[in-house]
PDB file of C-alpha atoms in Angstrom:
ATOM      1  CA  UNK A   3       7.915  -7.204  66.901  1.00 93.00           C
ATOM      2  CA  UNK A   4       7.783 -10.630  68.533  1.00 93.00           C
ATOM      3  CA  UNK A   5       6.015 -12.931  66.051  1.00 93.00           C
ATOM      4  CA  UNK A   6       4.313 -15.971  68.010  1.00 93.00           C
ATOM      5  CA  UNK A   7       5.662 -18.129  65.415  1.00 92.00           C
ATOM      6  CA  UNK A   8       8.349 -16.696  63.522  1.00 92.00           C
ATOM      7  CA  UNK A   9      10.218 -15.176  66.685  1.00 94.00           C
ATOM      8  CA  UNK A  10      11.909 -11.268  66.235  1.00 95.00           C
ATOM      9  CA  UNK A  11      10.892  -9.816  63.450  1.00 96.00           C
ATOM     10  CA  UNK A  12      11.684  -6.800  61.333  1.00 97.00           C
ATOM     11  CA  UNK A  13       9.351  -5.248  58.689  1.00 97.00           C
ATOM     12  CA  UNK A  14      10.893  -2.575  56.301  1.00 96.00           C
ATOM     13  CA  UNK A  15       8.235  -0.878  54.475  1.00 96.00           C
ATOM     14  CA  UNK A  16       9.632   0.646  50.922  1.00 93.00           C
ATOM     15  CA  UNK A  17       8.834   2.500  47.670  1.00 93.00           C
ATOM     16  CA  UNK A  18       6.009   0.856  45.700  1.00 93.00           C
ATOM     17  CA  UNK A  19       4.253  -0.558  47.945  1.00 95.00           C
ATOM     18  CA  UNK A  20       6.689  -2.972  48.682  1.00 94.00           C
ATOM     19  CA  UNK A  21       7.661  -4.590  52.111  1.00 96.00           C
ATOM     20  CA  UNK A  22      10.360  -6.909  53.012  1.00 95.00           C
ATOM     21  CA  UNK A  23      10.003  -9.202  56.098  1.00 96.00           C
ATOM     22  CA  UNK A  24      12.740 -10.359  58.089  1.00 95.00           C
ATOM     23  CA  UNK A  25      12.705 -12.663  61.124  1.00 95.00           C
ATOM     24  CA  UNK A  26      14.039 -15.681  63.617  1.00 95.00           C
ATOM     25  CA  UNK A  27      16.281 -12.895  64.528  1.00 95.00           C
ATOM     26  CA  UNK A  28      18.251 -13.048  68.273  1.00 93.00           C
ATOM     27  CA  UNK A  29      16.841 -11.022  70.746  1.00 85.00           C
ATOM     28  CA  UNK A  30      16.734  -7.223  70.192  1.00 89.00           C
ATOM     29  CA  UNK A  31      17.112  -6.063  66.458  1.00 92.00           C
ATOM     30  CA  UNK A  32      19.271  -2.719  65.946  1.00 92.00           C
ATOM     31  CA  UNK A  33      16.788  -0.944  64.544  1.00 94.00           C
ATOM     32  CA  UNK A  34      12.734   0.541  66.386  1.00 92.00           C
ATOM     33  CA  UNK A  35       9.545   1.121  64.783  1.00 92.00           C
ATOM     34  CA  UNK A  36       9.563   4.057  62.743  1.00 93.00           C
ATOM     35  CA  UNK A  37      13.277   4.419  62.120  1.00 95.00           C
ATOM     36  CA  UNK A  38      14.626   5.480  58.613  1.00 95.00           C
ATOM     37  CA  UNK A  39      17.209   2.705  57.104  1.00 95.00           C
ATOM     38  CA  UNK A  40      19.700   2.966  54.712  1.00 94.00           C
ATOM     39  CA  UNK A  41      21.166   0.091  52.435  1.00 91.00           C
ATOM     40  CA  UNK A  42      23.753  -2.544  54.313  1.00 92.00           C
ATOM     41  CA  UNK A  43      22.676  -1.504  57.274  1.00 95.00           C
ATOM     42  CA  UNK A  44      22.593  -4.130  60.088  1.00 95.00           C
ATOM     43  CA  UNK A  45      18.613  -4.557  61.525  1.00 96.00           C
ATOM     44  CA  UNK A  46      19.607  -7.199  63.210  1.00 94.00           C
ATOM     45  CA  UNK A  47      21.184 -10.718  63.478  1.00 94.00           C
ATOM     46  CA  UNK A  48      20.228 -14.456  62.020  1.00 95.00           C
ATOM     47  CA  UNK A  49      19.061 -16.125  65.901  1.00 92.00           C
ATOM     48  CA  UNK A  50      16.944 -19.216  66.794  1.00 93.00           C
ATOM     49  CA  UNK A  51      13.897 -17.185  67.685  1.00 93.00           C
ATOM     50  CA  UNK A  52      11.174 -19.119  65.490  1.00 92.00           C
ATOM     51  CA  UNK A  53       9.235 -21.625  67.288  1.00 89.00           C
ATOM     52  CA  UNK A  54       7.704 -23.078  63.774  1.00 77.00           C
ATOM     53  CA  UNK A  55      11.544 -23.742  62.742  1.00 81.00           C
ATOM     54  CA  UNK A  56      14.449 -24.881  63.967  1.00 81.00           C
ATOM     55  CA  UNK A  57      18.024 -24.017  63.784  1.00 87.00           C
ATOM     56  CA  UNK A  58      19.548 -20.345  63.450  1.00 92.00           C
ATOM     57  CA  UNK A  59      18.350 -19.168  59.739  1.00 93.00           C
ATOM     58  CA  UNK A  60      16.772 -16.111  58.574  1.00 93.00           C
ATOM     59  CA  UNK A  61      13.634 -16.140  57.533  1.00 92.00           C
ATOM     60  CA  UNK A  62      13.120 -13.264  54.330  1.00 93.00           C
ATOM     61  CA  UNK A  63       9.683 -12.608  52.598  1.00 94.00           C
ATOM     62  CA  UNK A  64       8.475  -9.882  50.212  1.00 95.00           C
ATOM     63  CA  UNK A  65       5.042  -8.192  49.966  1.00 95.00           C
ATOM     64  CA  UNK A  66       3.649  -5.629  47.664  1.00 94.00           C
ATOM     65  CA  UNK A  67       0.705  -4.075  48.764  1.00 95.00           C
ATOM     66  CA  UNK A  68      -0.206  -7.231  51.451  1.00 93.00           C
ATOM     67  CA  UNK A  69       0.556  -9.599  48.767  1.00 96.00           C
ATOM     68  CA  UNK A  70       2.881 -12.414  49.136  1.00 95.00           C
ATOM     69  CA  UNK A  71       6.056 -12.205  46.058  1.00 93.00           C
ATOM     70  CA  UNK A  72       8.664 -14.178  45.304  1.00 92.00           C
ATOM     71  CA  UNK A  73      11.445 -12.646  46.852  1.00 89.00           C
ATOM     72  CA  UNK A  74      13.937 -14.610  44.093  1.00 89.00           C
ATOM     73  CA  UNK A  75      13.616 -12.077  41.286  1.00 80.00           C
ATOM     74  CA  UNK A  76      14.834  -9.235  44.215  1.00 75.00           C
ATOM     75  CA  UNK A  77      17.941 -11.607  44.997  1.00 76.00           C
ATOM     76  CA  UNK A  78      19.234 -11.318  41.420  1.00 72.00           C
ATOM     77  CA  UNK A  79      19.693  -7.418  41.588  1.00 67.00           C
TER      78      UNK A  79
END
């Protein structure tokens, strides 16, 4: 979806509860709502589409049940 702030974005909803955000993406991501993903996949590319910040970067966030984690302790795995 088109986040008014954060630009393209891509929600992945997994096991646990667990979600994993991913946005400022360019333009269309390779993936639709309600399509099944599979590990190294490409959902889409690092873009300039967040209007809260500047410069092509990805922006990455966990949740687990609606709660905000830090994604760091995923990174490590």
């Amino acid at each position: 979806y088109d986040d008014p702030l954060l630009g393209t974005t891509v929600v992945l909803s997994h096991s646990g509860g667990y979600q994993t955000i991913y946005a400022c993406l360019q333009g269309q991501p390779t993936v639709s709502a309600g399509d099944s993903v599979t590990t190294g996949q490409v959902i889409g590319c690092v873009g300039e589409s967040a209007i809260a910040e500047a410069g092509a970067h990805l922006h990455f966030g966990v949740t687990r049940e609606g709660v905000p984690i830090d994604p760091e302790e995923f990174l490590n795995q």
